[in-house]
Amino acid sequence: QTMQEVFEAQVVRTPEAVAVVHEDRHLTYGELNGRANQLARYLRTLGVGPDVLVGLCVERSLDMLVGMLGILKAGGAYVPLDPTYPTERLAYMLADSRPQVLLTQSALRASLPATEIPTLCLDTQWELVATGATANLPHHTLPQHLAYVIYTSGSTGKGKGVLVTHGNVVQSTKARQMQYGEELRSFLLLSSIAFDSSVAGIFGTLT
């Protein structure tokens, strides 16, 4: 299985349950899935597919999860870019990973390093995405394809992108669920999505 397939199975089980809350806004599983599907369809028109990288530079928000899931559903792998990183580090990560597309938010656009990568603001340019169907897409991804690329801190030099496959993520997620036994009812995301521990909390709870 891939991570989006495990998520979609949870959507079928609990479509009306709240999936994510940010401040006074929330999305149900059905709503989150639908928005992610719309984004995935748009990303596919831009050439995103298996093992194609997509940069994700967003603040903590509903857009963050829509972006992550939309990239996975398109078949691509997300590269999380923490907007609080120095511009030089962001520029290096973009140059090193060479993503096909960069997803961000309008408030962050001016602070991002200059780039020729096609950029979509998930908040102010959503009308480009909103015309797409909300139904699940055919899957083009296999467990050996990339799910995300997270950069190391670079404390001993330049950070290196660590390639993580869907098989890795699904196995580690299910192993945690088996180990802890109880279902996670909620999770307060404290770490940046550019830090690997975020993956366990996000996907372990959403699935």
Short mmCIF file of C-alpha atoms in Angstrom, two decimals:
data_model
loop_
_atom_site.label_atom_id
_atom_site.label_comp_id
_atom_site.label_asym_id
_atom_site.label_seq_id
_atom_site.Cartn_x
_atom_site.Cartn_y
_atom_site.Cartn_z
CA GLN A 1 0.00 0.00 0.00
CA THR A 2 0.88 3.66 -0.34
CA MET A 3 0.23 6.32 2.28
CA GLN A 4 -2.62 7.89 0.33
CA GLU A 5 -4.36 4.50 0.05
CA VAL A 6 -4.18 4.02 3.82
CA PHE A 7 -5.58 7.55 4.29
CA GLU A 8 -8.38 6.98 1.76
CA ALA A 9 -9.42 3.83 3.62
CA GLN A 10 -9.85 5.96 6.76
CA VAL A 11 -11.90 8.50 4.75
CA VAL A 12 -14.31 5.69 3.81
CA ARG A 13 -14.62 4.67 7.47
CA THR A 14 -15.12 8.18 8.93
CA PRO A 15 -16.02 10.70 6.18
CA GLU A 16 -17.85 13.09 8.51
CA ALA A 17 -15.34 13.00 11.38
CA VAL A 18 -13.09 16.01 11.90
CA ALA A 19 -9.66 15.32 10.39
CA VAL A 20 -7.77 18.54 11.10
CA VAL A 21 -8.34 21.69 13.17
CA HIS A 22 -6.49 24.98 12.90
CA GLU A 23 -7.60 27.87 15.10
CA ASP A 24 -11.34 28.26 14.41
CA ARG A 25 -11.39 26.28 11.15
CA HIS A 26 -11.57 22.57 10.49
CA LEU A 27 -11.95 20.02 7.71
CA THR A 28 -13.69 16.66 7.91
CA TYR A 29 -12.04 13.61 6.40
CA GLY A 30 -14.31 13.92 3.38
CA GLU A 31 -13.51 17.62 2.90
CA LEU A 32 -9.77 17.13 3.35
CA ASN A 33 -9.79 14.24 0.90
CA GLY A 34 -11.78 16.22 -1.66
CA ARG A 35 -9.49 19.27 -1.53
CA ALA A 36 -6.40 17.07 -1.74
CA ASN A 37 -7.87 15.33 -4.80
CA GLN A 38 -8.49 18.67 -6.51
CA LEU A 39 -4.90 19.72 -5.86
CA ALA A 40 -3.59 16.36 -7.06
CA ARG A 41 -5.42 16.72 -10.37
CA TYR A 42 -3.92 20.17 -10.88
CA LEU A 43 -0.42 18.97 -10.00
CA ARG A 44 -0.68 16.15 -12.52
CA THR A 45 -1.30 18.73 -15.26
CA LEU A 46 2.06 20.24 -14.25
CA GLY A 47 3.86 16.93 -14.72
CA VAL A 48 3.83 15.62 -11.15
CA GLY A 49 3.93 11.84 -10.92
CA PRO A 50 5.91 9.02 -9.28
CA ASP A 51 9.27 10.16 -7.84
CA VAL A 52 8.68 13.76 -8.96
CA LEU A 53 9.48 16.18 -6.13
CA VAL A 54 7.21 19.07 -5.10
CA GLY A 55 8.37 21.76 -2.66
CA LEU A 56 5.99 22.59 0.21
CA CYS A 57 6.72 25.85 2.04
CA VAL A 58 3.69 26.76 4.16
CA GLU A 59 2.92 27.97 7.65
CA ARG A 60 0.97 25.77 10.09
CA SER A 61 -2.50 25.70 8.53
CA LEU A 62 -5.13 23.57 6.84
CA ASP A 63 -3.22 24.23 3.62
CA MET A 64 -0.31 22.28 5.05
CA LEU A 65 -2.19 18.96 5.13
CA VAL A 66 -4.03 19.66 1.88
CA GLY A 67 -0.64 20.25 0.28
CA MET A 68 0.99 17.13 1.70
CA LEU A 69 -1.88 14.83 0.73
CA GLY A 70 -2.39 16.49 -2.65
CA ILE A 71 1.24 15.91 -3.57
CA LEU A 72 1.06 12.26 -2.52
CA LYS A 73 -2.21 11.71 -4.38
CA ALA A 74 -0.71 13.20 -7.54
CA GLY A 75 1.96 10.53 -7.23
CA GLY A 76 4.73 12.90 -6.22
CA ALA A 77 6.91 13.28 -3.15
CA TYR A 78 6.84 16.37 -0.95
CA VAL A 79 9.92 18.32 0.09
CA PRO A 80 9.04 20.23 3.28
CA LEU A 81 10.60 23.70 3.44
CA ASP A 82 10.27 25.44 6.81
CA PRO A 83 9.43 29.12 6.15
CA THR A 84 11.43 30.10 9.25
CA TYR A 85 14.66 28.78 7.71
CA PRO A 86 17.21 31.35 6.52
CA THR A 87 16.80 32.29 2.86
CA GLU A 88 20.22 30.80 2.08
CA ARG A 89 19.17 27.38 3.39
CA LEU A 90 15.88 27.45 1.48
CA ALA A 91 17.75 28.45 -1.70
CA TYR A 92 20.17 25.53 -1.23
CA MET A 93 17.36 23.02 -0.64
CA LEU A 94 15.48 24.20 -3.73
CA ALA A 95 18.61 24.10 -5.89
CA ASP A 96 19.59 20.68 -4.56
CA SER A 97 16.18 18.97 -4.81
CA ARG A 98 15.04 20.74 -8.01
CA PRO A 99 11.28 20.31 -7.39
CA GLN A 100 8.90 20.35 -10.33
CA VAL A 101 6.51 22.73 -8.54
CA LEU A 102 6.62 24.82 -5.36
CA LEU A 103 3.51 25.13 -3.17
CA THR A 104 3.40 28.06 -0.76
CA GLN A 105 1.17 30.85 0.62
CA SER A 106 0.91 34.46 -0.48
CA ALA A 107 2.31 35.87 2.79
CA LEU A 108 5.52 33.85 2.29
CA ARG A 109 6.07 34.59 -1.39
CA ALA A 110 8.17 37.72 -0.88
CA SER A 111 10.49 36.05 1.64
CA LEU A 112 11.23 33.01 -0.56
CA PRO A 113 14.48 32.93 -2.55
CA ALA A 114 14.21 33.92 -6.20
CA THR A 115 13.42 30.84 -8.27
CA GLU A 116 12.16 29.91 -11.73
CA ILE A 117 10.26 26.92 -10.31
CA PRO A 118 6.50 27.20 -11.08
CA THR A 119 4.89 28.38 -7.84
CA LEU A 120 1.30 28.04 -6.61
CA CYS A 121 -0.08 29.93 -3.59
CA LEU A 122 -2.57 27.59 -1.96
CA ASP A 123 -4.51 30.43 -0.34
CA THR A 124 -4.86 33.07 -3.06
CA GLN A 125 -4.64 30.92 -6.20
CA TRP A 126 -6.97 28.11 -5.16
CA GLU A 127 -9.39 29.05 -7.94
CA LEU A 128 -6.92 27.43 -10.35
CA VAL A 129 -7.41 24.17 -8.45
CA ALA A 130 -11.04 24.36 -7.35
CA THR A 131 -12.54 23.36 -10.70
CA GLY A 132 -11.11 19.84 -10.40
CA ALA A 133 -13.20 16.85 -9.34
CA THR A 134 -13.12 15.88 -5.66
CA ALA A 135 -13.26 12.11 -6.29
CA ASN A 136 -10.21 9.92 -5.69
CA LEU A 137 -7.74 9.65 -8.56
CA PRO A 138 -6.40 6.42 -10.09
CA HIS A 139 -3.21 5.47 -8.25
CA HIS A 140 0.07 5.62 -10.17
CA THR A 141 2.27 5.11 -7.12
CA LEU A 142 3.89 1.92 -5.82
CA PRO A 143 5.34 1.29 -2.34
CA GLN A 144 8.89 1.70 -3.69
CA HIS A 145 8.18 5.22 -4.97
CA LEU A 146 9.17 8.26 -2.92
CA ALA A 147 6.75 9.79 -0.41
CA TYR A 148 8.92 12.65 0.84
CA VAL A 149 12.46 14.02 1.05
CA ILE A 150 13.51 15.57 4.37
CA TYR A 151 16.80 17.41 4.76
CA THR A 152 19.20 16.81 7.62
CA SER A 153 20.25 19.75 9.78
CA GLY A 154 23.57 20.25 8.04
CA SER A 155 25.39 20.66 11.36
CA THR A 156 28.48 18.96 9.88
CA GLY A 157 28.22 20.64 6.49
CA LYS A 158 25.42 21.06 3.99
CA GLY A 159 22.18 19.27 4.79
CA LYS A 160 21.43 16.14 2.78
CA GLY A 161 18.04 15.11 1.46
CA VAL A 162 16.91 11.77 2.91
CA LEU A 163 14.72 9.81 0.47
CA VAL A 164 11.78 8.03 2.12
CA THR A 165 9.47 5.68 0.24
CA HIS A 166 5.79 4.92 0.73
CA GLY A 167 6.74 1.44 1.91
CA ASN A 168 8.90 2.99 4.64
CA VAL A 169 6.15 5.34 5.81
CA VAL A 170 3.34 2.79 5.77
CA GLN A 171 5.38 0.16 7.62
CA SER A 172 6.60 2.59 10.31
CA THR A 173 3.08 4.00 10.75
CA LYS A 174 1.47 0.58 11.14
CA ALA A 175 4.28 -0.58 13.44
CA ARG A 176 3.59 2.34 15.80
CA GLN A 177 -0.13 1.65 15.77
CA MET A 178 0.52 -2.00 16.64
CA GLN A 179 3.03 -1.09 19.34
CA TYR A 180 0.85 1.48 21.12
CA GLY A 181 -2.38 -0.45 20.69
CA GLU A 182 -4.79 2.41 21.42
CA GLU A 183 -6.04 4.47 18.48
CA LEU A 184 -4.75 8.03 18.43
CA ARG A 185 -7.81 10.23 18.86
CA SER A 186 -5.94 13.49 18.38
CA PHE A 187 -2.42 14.85 18.03
CA LEU A 188 -1.09 18.36 18.67
CA LEU A 189 1.51 19.06 15.99
CA LEU A 190 4.35 20.95 17.63
CA SER A 191 7.26 20.17 15.34
CA SER A 192 7.87 21.57 11.88
CA ILE A 193 6.90 19.35 8.94
CA ALA A 194 10.56 19.69 7.92
CA PHE A 195 11.41 17.58 11.00
CA ASP A 196 10.92 13.84 10.54
CA SER A 197 9.01 13.31 13.79
CA SER A 198 6.07 15.20 12.27
CA VAL A 199 5.43 12.27 9.93
CA ALA A 200 4.65 9.85 12.77
CA GLY A 201 2.17 12.24 14.38
CA ILE A 202 0.44 13.34 11.19
CA PHE A 203 0.00 10.02 9.41
CA GLY A 204 -0.33 7.97 12.58
CA THR A 205 -3.32 10.09 13.60
CA LEU A 206 -4.91 10.63 10.17
CA THR A 207 -4.98 6.91 9.49
#
